Amino acid sequence: MNMQTPIKVPFTRYLSADGTLHTNLPDWAADASHLRKILQQLYHDMVLARVLDTRSVALQRTGRMGTYASCLGQEAIGAAIGLAMQPDDLFVPYYRDLAAQLRRGVRPVETLLYWGGDERGNAYRDCAGDFPNCVPIATQCCHAAGAATAFRVRGERHVVVCTLGDGATSRGDFLEALNLAGVWQLPLVFVICNNQWAISVPRALQSAAPTLAQKAVGAGLPGEQVDGNDALAVYDRVSAAIQRARDGKGATLIEALTYRLGDHTTADDANRYRPQAELKAAWEREPLGRLRSFLVARGDWGEWQEKSLYREVEQQVATAVEEYLATPPEPASAMFDSLYAELPAALQAQRDAAIARAARLDGGAAS
Amino acid sequence: MNMQTPIKVPFTRYLSADGTLHTNLPDWAADASHLRKILQQLYHDMVLARVLDTRSVALQRTGRMGTYASCLGQEAIGAAIGLAMQPDDLFVPYYRDLAAQLRRGVRPVETLLYWGGDERGNAYRDCAGDFPNCVPIATQCCHAAGAATAFRVRGERHVVVCTLGDGATSRGDFLEALNLAGVWQLPLVFVICNNQWAISVPRALQSAAPTLAQKAVGAGLPGEQVDGNDALAVYDRVSAAIQRARDGKGATLIEALTYRLGDHTTADDANRYRPQAELKAAWEREPLGRLRSFLVARGDWGEWQEKSLYREVEQQVATAVEEYLATPPEPASAMFDSLYAELPAALQAQRDAAIARAARLDGGAAS
Amino acid sequence: MSVSAHLPGNDPYHGQELTLVDAVNLALDHEMASDPTVVLLGEDIGTNGGVFRATVNLREKYGCKRVMDTPLAETLIAGTAVGMAMNGLRPVAEIQFMGFIYATFEHLVSHASRIRNRTRGRLSCPLVLRAPFGGGIHAPEHHSESTEAMLAHIPGLRVVVPSSPQRAYGLLRSAIRDPDPVVFLEPKRIYRAGKHALQHEYDYLPLDTCFTLREGDDVTLVTWGALVVETLAAANLLAEQGVSAEVIDVASLKPLDMDTILASVERTGRCVIVHEAARSHGVGAEISAQIAERGLLSLRAPVERVTGFDTPMPYFRNERYYLPDATDIVAAALRTLEAGA
Amino acid sequence: MSVSAHLPGNDPYHGQELTLVDAVNLALDHEMASDPTVVLLGEDIGTNGGVFRATVNLREKYGCKRVMDTPLAETLIAGTAVGMAMNGLRPVAEIQFMGFIYATFEHLVSHASRIRNRTRGRLSCPLVLRAPFGGGIHAPEHHSESTEAMLAHIPGLRVVVPSSPQRAYGLLRSAIRDPDPVVFLEPKRIYRAGKHALQHEYDYLPLDTCFTLREGDDVTLVTWGALVVETLAAANLLAEQGVSAEVIDVASLKPLDMDTILASVERTGRCVIVHEAARSHGVGAEISAQIAERGLLSLRAPVERVTGFDTPMPYFRNERYYLPDATDIVAAALRTLEAGA
Ligand SMILES: Cc1ncc(C[n+]2csc(CCOP(=O)(O)OP(=O)(O)O)c2C)c(N)n1
Ligand SMILES: Cc1ncc(C[n+]2csc(CCOP(=O)(O)OP(=O)(O)O)c2C)c(N)n1
Ligand SMILES: [Mg+2]
Ligand SMILES: [Mg+2]
């Protein structure tokens, strides 16, 4: 008995790193035109995220945005989640979920404003219910459990999807919420974006568990692994987990294996702690090229489509960047105006003081 | 894949509820005189705990002690832990570990003082290193991980044993510490005293995991179950886990299955939420009678031994109760005198005020 | 929702005399009856009705979907309540004792108090976090905490402390209907201190005003929670000595209604602040500071603070050495009178 | 250990000019060199040397047994440090940003601060919990917190805030050697604000006294952390207007050295307290209250508080609207002079 309790964790991959078929496609993929739609949609969403992400890093580098956490390399997970969810479902992100958020209706200008240090970036105009990015690691997992409970209480058949990183799996917030999801059989899907690093801490130092998916075992719910750089596989598994949750069968934990191709954030320098060779090898498994090759091989994608897609996406991003750069900051009073539903009388004087200070700092420009 | 990842958790029991042999004894038990010593020692410690526990409840009922958490029914776990540990090992208890603590050198008068609302009950005279009872559920698990790390840092081959309840397994403190114990391979043994209830919350509402031992799977360390009312089985498994930890092979999670035969505390009335029948059935599996029958059947125990043991133990407890009741309270100044190693000047005036208030309240009796 | 919302039955508590904890239970009952989005969660709140019986019978009445016994995890309780509140419910979470509230702080400080601000009003967090607090009941360690000051410092929160059955009922109903997060601290020492009949006109009490419990001209006594009882007793003792003391129950520690307090001190020129929490950086400090900063000229004597010590609450055998009582309050009041004579 | 304990090498920092964060690193280095029981734990403190490089090179120098990269779990970091300290080590734990410190509160409030008292001295908890705090570096949400008041309220803790390389070095070494738990909050905005050479006589600075950084007769400016810089700037501006300001760096927020502050206000009769944290129930409240309560007669004007607002720190685009600056301090000082004229 003096060794780890042995356990078998399911793993799913359809597309190999080179984009060839790794194993038979799932049954639902038999309908070629349906599959084409899905694949093209996933690819579109990944490209949009990649382009906006690249542009965001550039804006930070040129001093026009704040510290930015890139999703480079994780686009497949986001795209798959975004496509697998229904509009009335609820997405509880961590902070590398660009592809999912864009599909859910968050506008590029909003993600730019958020990383540009403007709360209005969380006031999603076209995505009323989703939760904003969550900075305190793993805390969103408890919020997701609460949101799922709310659906249950109201008898609504909606599902909550919550993402987190590999480092986040070490935190009580995730482990407590996972346990609740199991015992309350919540309509909830946790997707761990295991990009192998938590800033400088490698996956191996987070846990001795050979997989993170097996954290589900202690919570009494199913856990599985999926190739997080295979958009098709992630879409398939997340869809299945969402369906299971919608059918009242309870929560699922999915560990999506991917890799953080960028620095942790623009404030980080991964060369301090990460072997170049590892990074180089990871680029070989990168998700966009893999899906493109598969699409091309199926005759579902070609040069001109690629060109026009990029043309369209670059345009969309350029417009968003313009709007972002043209957006004036909020007045100082904004820090009081959504603090409470109604500003308590006790805070009125402070609000006035803030306005006065701003007027001074901005040279008379009152607000 | 839509069901719980299947897993096999080891379970150990040697003595059946009626005290007959459930399965072959472990190899080390081949030496009959050694086994006799072990069994008699375990029985002695269980009886001492039972008698002191019963007396403590009586003291509370008669207004001579505060709220008390009885260990009734869990004596086998405590006795086994106490006997399996070496003096230089470190015990990190929760609050139903009377049998273990007494074996470790905590004096009955100290446990009485503690439950009697006197900090001196934690100033163990003959048990310098062990941690005191821990009230905030599961927080002791992190302390245990830290204490085990300290042994590792100093290169000492000592082991930390930490107990917790079934309810405590839902808390992040336990789950985070368990994960650390796995990834740092700490010399640490966690023993879950699964007495089936967390105040009014039954085990089934804490987690959907069929066993609590399998929480080890997500932390990458071995987990196993043992019959917590079979002192011999607990002693065998805890000893093995301690040996494993001492040999540098890392931590183990042991779930000891037992039952809370009393109310949660003297402030609780379990009849509000617990079926009588369940309690009645649990008494059938009670640990003292089981071990006594086994001892008697082996010819290792008889009437006169039973009598003299109780006479000795009753005497020992009576003496402790006398000492407890005869102990005057600390002076008011005590609340300042071990707050810091040296009282900061800023607190001197408050200390004087406390002494003055006490003098008033006690009618002139200054301190 | 409007304050005049229909109550189940046309006088649900007619005649009933209630203790403070009964009033808490009734407020929960009435809000659950009038608003299906109100749900309860916590440890032992269901079958057991709460270790202080604050939620007794509510599981039977509203079902386990709306009265949820959680696993034993405070961080989870707070974080789940935040998620519920962000998704359309009005959760009322119970932390069994304030001594176990610290694990909820991250969700209170970093989320509950900021959701509305963070999303510029797109989302909100109308939750109530209830916890019995304070000492004096001979409980084990961690069961006697009064760390309300830590919560009162957090922007975006409301911190409310009732001190009578009526205020427990009226403030809790308002807290549940408030669109923002409220920490509701219940003085367990007076959970059953006395019974009172409730009055309809106070079904919903405001969350941002103090309550003047007794009027007086010579000195203002400011307090909250269980020490309201000691302070009223002190006012009686002072009256016997011909000193007329005004007694103010702060009730809402955040936001703080200094206008009522300052207006009183304007008149009396003397103030004694009474709280059970540790003295340094307690809520009394903010009140004392504002009185001096804004009322300096009207002050006839330095403000006095009668508080707990800067030590943990001693184990219960010596608890009484820690707790301020009426005698301490009277002494402080007399000092302000001498100083300002 | 004695303050004159031998340092590795006979003048390890001779000539070196250090920033505040360099000084933190050097203090850790020297304490680890002189005491094998000193260990470090936290997130990214090993190979990466900490996100602010406060622990850089220490893993290489002292090995991964004494410089431990933990899993991502703050409750665990604090709780593990408590267990280490209770079992003979002197752990120095890093919380990457104060915005993530709340998960450690239960271990600080319910354990670290009470172990010695709970066991009547049988066990103790000599840990240091380090965290960079404060705003002004254009960081994302939760990276600009100043909630030191919540910690200063906790009996049994020490809360220390350095504001120069020398004080960072001398106070951190004393904190590590202190037999009780110390929360050490580092003003990250001035981590690299300037370089200074250290002086041996200040290797160990006392943990319970304020530092008077500039003497003056007309008004006392009391502050700590990054705002010490703004406050000294304000003192210069005031000097240009012929106002002589005394500047006190409180440095140790708990226990609070009111004697130094009161002695100064006795002379000047005027006081401005400056902090970045939210105003209500901030540390400024306790200082202001005590000045009024104990120094009332010598006060010539109401105490002024120049503080952050009772709101979360705005996202960085509007951060500057939140942060008090020299102009605000000067204005407040002049108000006290007018009032007291
Ligand atoms: C509670 C908390 N602790 C620390 C941090 C600082 N921090 C930001 S991201 C990060 C690493 C997260 O790693 P992981 O969960 O794997 O997500 P990834 O960034 O790799 O996608 C840390 C430590 C934080 N944001 N929140
Ligand atoms: C953090 C915390 N939350 C709540 C409590 C109140 N409480 C005391 S014991 C208990 C139940 C513990 O159940 P379990 O872990 O199974 O241990 P048992 O008492 O059954 O042995 C609770 C909720 C506490 N002491 N600490
Ligand atoms: Mg990661
Ligand atoms: Mg139990």
Short mmCIF file of C-alpha atoms in Angstrom, two decimals, chain B residues 65-67 113-120 122 135-137 167-168 170-171 198-201 205-206 268 272-273 327-332 335-336 339 347 350 353-354 357-358 360-362, chain C residues 43-44 47-49 51 53 56 69-74 96 100 103 138-143 279-280 306-318 320-325 327-328:
data_model
loop_
_atom_site.label_atom_id
_atom_site.label_comp_id
_atom_site.label_asym_id
_atom_site.label_seq_id
_atom_site.Cartn_x
_atom_site.Cartn_y
_atom_site.Cartn_z
CA MET B 65 -16.00 23.10 33.26
CA GLY B 66 -16.75 24.85 29.95
CA THR B 67 -18.05 23.53 26.66
CA LEU B 113 -7.54 23.28 32.61
CA TYR B 114 -7.78 23.76 28.84
CA TRP B 115 -11.46 22.86 28.68
CA GLY B 116 -11.93 24.77 31.90
CA GLY B 117 -10.97 28.00 30.14
CA ASP B 118 -7.39 28.37 31.32
CA GLU B 119 -4.49 28.86 28.88
CA ARG B 120 -2.15 27.02 31.23
CA ASN B 122 -1.70 24.38 26.78
CA VAL B 135 -10.09 25.07 17.12
CA PRO B 136 -10.19 26.72 13.67
CA ILE B 137 -10.99 23.62 11.66
CA GLY B 167 -15.66 17.92 8.00
CA ALA B 168 -12.16 19.37 7.99
CA SER B 170 -13.62 20.11 2.90
CA ARG B 171 -11.40 23.03 3.89
CA ALA B 198 -19.50 17.51 11.38
CA ILE B 199 -21.82 18.81 14.05
CA SER B 200 -25.13 18.25 12.22
CA VAL B 201 -23.69 17.75 8.73
CA LEU B 205 -22.89 16.19 2.55
CA GLN B 206 -19.19 16.96 2.91
CA ASP B 268 -24.92 20.40 21.21
CA ARG B 272 -32.05 17.34 16.74
CA TYR B 273 -30.45 15.88 13.64
CA THR B 327 -6.09 25.60 40.76
CA PRO B 328 -6.80 29.31 41.26
CA PRO B 329 -7.29 31.35 38.11
CA GLU B 330 -4.39 33.33 36.67
CA PRO B 331 -4.08 37.00 37.55
CA ALA B 332 -5.54 39.44 34.98
CA MET B 335 -3.33 38.18 29.40
CA PHE B 336 -0.40 40.52 28.74
CA LEU B 339 1.54 38.19 24.47
CA LEU B 347 0.86 48.21 26.46
CA GLN B 350 -3.35 48.70 29.55
CA ALA B 353 -5.76 48.98 33.85
CA ALA B 354 -6.49 45.26 33.63
CA ARG B 357 -10.27 46.21 36.91
CA ALA B 358 -9.53 42.76 38.30
CA ARG B 360 -12.34 45.94 41.53
CA LEU B 361 -14.12 42.83 40.27
CA ASP B 362 -12.47 40.58 42.82
CA GLU C 43 -22.74 25.34 8.24
CA ASP C 44 -25.42 23.58 10.27
CA THR C 47 -31.70 20.46 9.90
CA ASN C 48 -29.97 21.89 12.92
CA GLY C 49 -31.36 25.39 12.39
CA VAL C 51 -25.96 26.47 16.37
CA ARG C 53 -31.12 28.48 16.15
CA VAL C 56 -34.55 27.17 12.77
CA ASP C 69 -26.00 23.27 4.48
CA THR C 70 -22.55 23.72 2.98
CA PRO C 71 -19.44 21.64 3.41
CA LEU C 72 -17.18 22.96 6.16
CA ALA C 73 -15.37 25.75 4.28
CA GLU C 74 -15.72 29.45 5.03
CA GLN C 96 -20.90 30.20 12.51
CA PHE C 100 -13.98 31.91 11.65
CA ALA C 103 -11.06 32.91 5.66
CA HIS C 138 -17.94 31.51 28.34
CA ALA C 139 -17.13 29.94 24.98
CA PRO C 140 -13.87 28.32 23.87
CA GLU C 141 -11.11 30.27 22.11
CA HIS C 142 -12.09 31.93 18.78
CA HIS C 143 -15.75 32.11 19.80
CA ARG C 279 -8.56 49.35 21.59
CA SER C 280 -5.88 50.17 19.01
CA VAL C 306 -13.65 52.38 27.04
CA THR C 307 -12.58 49.29 25.12
CA GLY C 308 -11.19 45.82 25.20
CA PHE C 309 -7.45 45.47 25.59
CA ASP C 310 -4.91 44.98 22.81
CA THR C 311 -4.80 41.27 23.64
CA PRO C 312 -6.78 38.28 22.44
CA MET C 313 -9.86 37.61 24.54
CA PRO C 314 -8.59 35.52 27.47
CA TYR C 315 -9.92 31.99 27.82
CA PHE C 316 -13.29 32.26 29.53
CA ARG C 317 -12.11 31.80 33.07
CA ASN C 318 -10.60 35.29 32.93
CA ARG C 320 -14.50 39.16 32.68
CA TYR C 321 -11.14 40.83 33.21
CA TYR C 322 -11.23 41.77 29.54
CA LEU C 323 -14.81 42.92 29.02
CA PRO C 324 -15.66 46.57 29.71
CA ASP C 325 -18.65 47.01 31.99
CA THR C 327 -18.62 50.69 36.01
CA ASP C 328 -15.83 51.38 33.53
#
